[in-house]
Amino acid sequence: MQNRLSQIKPYTRAILKGHLCSSGVPHEMMDRPIIAIANSWNEIVPGHVHLRKLAEYVKKGVLEAGGYPLEFNTIAVCDGIAQGHDGMKYSLPSRDIIADSVEIMIRAHEIFDGMVMLSSCDKIVPGMLMSAARVNLPSVVVLGGVMPNYIKPKESKAARQQFLSGELDEDGLVAVTRKYYPCAGVCPFLGTANTMQGLSEALGMALPGTSWMRSQSDEQFEAARAAGRQAVELAKKNIRARDILTKEAFENAISVLLAMGGSLNACLHLPAIAKEAGIDLALDTFDRLSRKVPFIAAVTPNNNNFTTNDLQRAGGVPALMKELSPLLHLDALTVTGKTAGENIKGAKVHDREIIHPLDQPIEPEGGIAVLKGNLADQGALIKQSAVPEELMRLSAPAMVFNSEEQFQEAYSSGKISENHVIVIRYEGPKGGPGMRELHRCTEILSRFKKIALITDGRFSGASAGLSVGYMSPEAAEGGPLALVKNDDIITIDVPERSIELEVSERELAERSKELNKIKHTASKFLKLYAESTASAAHGAVRMV
């Protein structure tokens, strides 16, 4: 093939090659396909600490296939470290910065024939996929894999509750946590990180079986090497990201998301990736598919005994897709150069306790539901697979807070009680700004038996209970959530997909005349984000 570099005009090409030689690139290698290695390695994020080593195996694969790798870095935020304070306001906005930074490196240099993206965690995987769709090079995703867990999820959750009740001190909680999070790799529960790792494969952008490999294993290193080789093959065949990121591929990914009860954040990320690929992926698509795709694979937070390590042992994404095959678009193209159907032809389910038969599901509907009503006419999201049966319907008085901090203060003062709908508002994309996850709030509320939480903020993929988030329109846009007062009755009916504020339209109209919107303090960056972002119902994508 004639690489991109060789197509640049002679004088410019000569000067450009001189600069690359200064960086250590051998002149004789510059006629090969040049593959960008976009790496999100840093020393802060557990899911990314090992990506520098993983990149070395990718590079070996690129060289073996006749290409030449050139690596650059981008940022990565750890949602576990950013959780529970103002730092979480920066997590979702980082997704667009990652996509922008990769675009800048690719488009500014204009020498790349293909790309390999190394990432693991919550906003980094979707940010990389957004960039792949945007620059539209032949591209492969290499995932960081999962850390092993030496205790069960229920043991980790029990320790956190013991800390909250004063039965366990800081040293004790850290010691237990280190058994659940022992080393580099993605945290083992089915949060946003593992959800997006799995959906990268379901979209066809990662090699089969690589989503939840054990981090730093020989198997993972060899898979990274194979990804490097495949990136060169894709470049030679000119199979580009948008050839793979089709509407059918997104519907496959949504089906996998629903079948395993994955993170609600995927309902932000998949539409954002789709937009970069020129595809409109409406929120209603998730609910339409949830009506026909059953919930067949339960790991934490949908089950307190199993993690994604168990899901990988049971056959991983290939086995899950094989079980779902009657409901999938099997002719969708993937990075292997083969179709999704060809990739999963030999897949087998190794543990029926983890992946149930399609005709014997855990629940007849998918793990995610879209609720609508006078509180959220654009939609709100709930992980119905993690809601106890007795909480699927609840009508209770509201207890209203204008920030996560207000709620935390009320809880610390002993003011939270059973049989309430907790409302935490002004935490949306514009209102936060930044749309924080309220996972610490859901952890606290799990101590109560009959309580709900609704918010225009987000939830961690690890959250459970009657937790309704992503309320659209958000309070900062003047949405009905801004009009709720203490003791208003709110009715949530998950099977009927409804969320209603039991207040008359006349009363709401009067309240709207007197509405004073809350404005939280924000940095220049977050103010810019608030001005440019769309609502959660549209993936919180940038409007420009």
PDB file of C-alpha atoms in Angstrom, residues 246-348:
ATOM      1  CA  THR A 246     -22.910   1.230  11.815  1.00  0.00           C
ATOM      2  CA  LYS A 247     -26.453   1.465  13.145  1.00  0.00           C
ATOM      3  CA  GLU A 248     -26.556  -2.340  13.262  1.00  0.00           C
ATOM      4  CA  ALA A 249     -23.375  -2.409  15.358  1.00  0.00           C
ATOM      5  CA  PHE A 250     -24.865   0.041  17.859  1.00  0.00           C
ATOM      6  CA  GLU A 251     -28.028  -2.035  18.169  1.00  0.00           C
ATOM      7  CA  ASN A 252     -25.849  -5.095  18.823  1.00  0.00           C
ATOM      8  CA  ALA A 253     -24.035  -3.190  21.563  1.00  0.00           C
ATOM      9  CA  ILE A 254     -27.296  -2.028  23.148  1.00  0.00           C
ATOM     10  CA  SER A 255     -28.584  -5.610  23.135  1.00  0.00           C
ATOM     11  CA  VAL A 256     -25.459  -6.799  24.975  1.00  0.00           C
ATOM     12  CA  LEU A 257     -25.790  -3.888  27.411  1.00  0.00           C
ATOM     13  CA  LEU A 258     -29.380  -4.844  28.207  1.00  0.00           C
ATOM     14  CA  ALA A 259     -28.705  -8.581  28.428  1.00  0.00           C
ATOM     15  CA  MET A 260     -26.075  -8.076  31.140  1.00  0.00           C
ATOM     16  CA  GLY A 261     -27.649  -5.103  32.945  1.00  0.00           C
ATOM     17  CA  GLY A 262     -24.683  -2.856  32.246  1.00  0.00           C
ATOM     18  CA  SER A 263     -24.059   0.707  33.368  1.00  0.00           C
ATOM     19  CA  LEU A 264     -26.616   3.431  32.669  1.00  0.00           C
ATOM     20  CA  ASN A 265     -23.721   5.645  31.573  1.00  0.00           C
ATOM     21  CA  ALA A 266     -23.621   3.616  28.364  1.00  0.00           C
ATOM     22  CA  CYS A 267     -26.863   5.416  27.472  1.00  0.00           C
ATOM     23  CA  LEU A 268     -24.788   8.623  27.402  1.00  0.00           C
ATOM     24  CA  HIS A 269     -21.767   7.163  25.669  1.00  0.00           C
ATOM     25  CA  LEU A 270     -23.256   5.098  22.847  1.00  0.00           C
ATOM     26  CA  PRO A 271     -25.277   8.065  21.476  1.00  0.00           C
ATOM     27  CA  ALA A 272     -22.160  10.253  21.707  1.00  0.00           C
ATOM     28  CA  ILE A 273     -20.069   7.734  19.755  1.00  0.00           C
ATOM     29  CA  ALA A 274     -22.901   7.270  17.259  1.00  0.00           C
ATOM     30  CA  LYS A 275     -23.120  11.014  16.676  1.00  0.00           C
ATOM     31  CA  GLU A 276     -19.444  11.098  15.693  1.00  0.00           C
ATOM     32  CA  ALA A 277     -20.206   8.293  13.217  1.00  0.00           C
ATOM     33  CA  GLY A 278     -23.110  10.286  11.735  1.00  0.00           C
ATOM     34  CA  ILE A 279     -25.811   8.111  13.338  1.00  0.00           C
ATOM     35  CA  ASP A 280     -28.760   9.351  15.414  1.00  0.00           C
ATOM     36  CA  LEU A 281     -29.213   6.997  18.370  1.00  0.00           C
ATOM     37  CA  ALA A 282     -32.313   8.128  20.272  1.00  0.00           C
ATOM     38  CA  LEU A 283     -32.842   7.277  23.937  1.00  0.00           C
ATOM     39  CA  ASP A 284     -36.079   5.504  22.990  1.00  0.00           C
ATOM     40  CA  THR A 285     -33.973   2.928  21.110  1.00  0.00           C
ATOM     41  CA  PHE A 286     -32.723   1.607  24.434  1.00  0.00           C
ATOM     42  CA  ASP A 287     -36.236   1.125  25.771  1.00  0.00           C
ATOM     43  CA  ARG A 288     -37.528  -0.384  22.518  1.00  0.00           C
ATOM     44  CA  LEU A 289     -34.791  -3.004  22.553  1.00  0.00           C
ATOM     45  CA  SER A 290     -35.190  -3.566  26.305  1.00  0.00           C
ATOM     46  CA  ARG A 291     -38.744  -4.774  25.680  1.00  0.00           C
ATOM     47  CA  LYS A 292     -37.468  -7.660  23.547  1.00  0.00           C
ATOM     48  CA  VAL A 293     -33.922  -8.368  24.801  1.00  0.00           C
ATOM     49  CA  PRO A 294     -34.064 -10.354  28.063  1.00  0.00           C
ATOM     50  CA  PHE A 295     -31.733 -10.026  31.028  1.00  0.00           C
ATOM     51  CA  ILE A 296     -29.635 -13.216  30.951  1.00  0.00           C
ATOM     52  CA  ALA A 297     -26.300 -12.489  32.686  1.00  0.00           C
ATOM     53  CA  ALA A 298     -26.151 -11.169  36.251  1.00  0.00           C
ATOM     54  CA  VAL A 299     -22.921  -9.996  37.875  1.00  0.00           C
ATOM     55  CA  THR A 300     -22.463  -7.310  40.511  1.00  0.00           C
ATOM     56  CA  PRO A 301     -24.253  -4.931  41.050  1.00  0.00           C
ATOM     57  CA  ASN A 302     -27.067  -7.130  39.718  1.00  0.00           C
ATOM     58  CA  ASN A 303     -25.738 -10.087  41.741  1.00  0.00           C
ATOM     59  CA  ASN A 304     -23.673 -10.049  44.939  1.00  0.00           C
ATOM     60  CA  ASN A 305     -21.641 -13.174  44.199  1.00  0.00           C
ATOM     61  CA  PHE A 306     -20.219 -12.782  40.680  1.00  0.00           C
ATOM     62  CA  THR A 307     -17.971 -10.277  38.916  1.00  0.00           C
ATOM     63  CA  THR A 308     -16.846  -9.721  35.332  1.00  0.00           C
ATOM     64  CA  ASN A 309     -14.031 -12.180  36.013  1.00  0.00           C
ATOM     65  CA  ASP A 310     -16.770 -14.804  36.328  1.00  0.00           C
ATOM     66  CA  LEU A 311     -18.486 -13.502  33.204  1.00  0.00           C
ATOM     67  CA  GLN A 312     -15.236 -13.878  31.266  1.00  0.00           C
ATOM     68  CA  ARG A 313     -14.795 -17.389  32.647  1.00  0.00           C
ATOM     69  CA  ALA A 314     -18.311 -18.213  31.422  1.00  0.00           C
ATOM     70  CA  GLY A 315     -17.327 -17.286  27.858  1.00  0.00           C
ATOM     71  CA  GLY A 316     -17.236 -13.487  27.852  1.00  0.00           C
ATOM     72  CA  VAL A 317     -18.788 -11.303  25.178  1.00  0.00           C
ATOM     73  CA  PRO A 318     -18.561 -13.987  22.428  1.00  0.00           C
ATOM     74  CA  ALA A 319     -20.644 -16.438  24.498  1.00  0.00           C
ATOM     75  CA  LEU A 320     -23.100 -13.746  25.498  1.00  0.00           C
ATOM     76  CA  MET A 321     -23.526 -12.673  21.862  1.00  0.00           C
ATOM     77  CA  LYS A 322     -23.852 -16.308  20.774  1.00  0.00           C
ATOM     78  CA  GLU A 323     -26.741 -16.728  23.210  1.00  0.00           C
ATOM     79  CA  LEU A 324     -28.298 -13.492  21.903  1.00  0.00           C
ATOM     80  CA  SER A 325     -27.640 -14.304  18.242  1.00  0.00           C
ATOM     81  CA  PRO A 326     -31.335 -14.568  17.201  1.00  0.00           C
ATOM     82  CA  LEU A 327     -31.705 -10.923  18.298  1.00  0.00           C
ATOM     83  CA  LEU A 328     -28.488  -9.541  16.767  1.00  0.00           C
ATOM     84  CA  HIS A 329     -27.330  -8.221  13.406  1.00  0.00           C
ATOM     85  CA  LEU A 330     -24.863 -11.003  12.683  1.00  0.00           C
ATOM     86  CA  ASP A 331     -23.692  -9.531   9.383  1.00  0.00           C
ATOM     87  CA  ALA A 332     -22.172  -6.457  11.076  1.00  0.00           C
ATOM     88  CA  LEU A 333     -18.498  -6.000  10.136  1.00  0.00           C
ATOM     89  CA  THR A 334     -15.830  -6.098  12.876  1.00  0.00           C
ATOM     90  CA  VAL A 335     -12.116  -5.321  13.263  1.00  0.00           C
ATOM     91  CA  THR A 336     -11.244  -8.928  12.477  1.00  0.00           C
ATOM     92  CA  GLY A 337     -12.397  -8.247   8.927  1.00  0.00           C
ATOM     93  CA  LYS A 338     -15.123 -10.821   9.576  1.00  0.00           C
ATOM     94  CA  THR A 339     -18.741 -10.375  10.629  1.00  0.00           C
ATOM     95  CA  ALA A 340     -20.033 -10.586  14.179  1.00  0.00           C
ATOM     96  CA  GLY A 341     -21.664 -13.888  13.274  1.00  0.00           C
ATOM     97  CA  GLU A 342     -18.402 -15.338  12.029  1.00  0.00           C
ATOM     98  CA  ASN A 343     -16.570 -14.185  15.162  1.00  0.00           C
ATOM     99  CA  ILE A 344     -18.957 -15.934  17.560  1.00  0.00           C
ATOM    100  CA  LYS A 345     -19.507 -19.109  15.509  1.00  0.00           C
ATOM    101  CA  GLY A 346     -17.430 -21.292  17.836  1.00  0.00           C
ATOM    102  CA  ALA A 347     -18.301 -19.514  21.094  1.00  0.00           C
ATOM    103  CA  LYS A 348     -19.642 -21.584  24.002  1.00  0.00           C
TER     104      LYS A 348
END
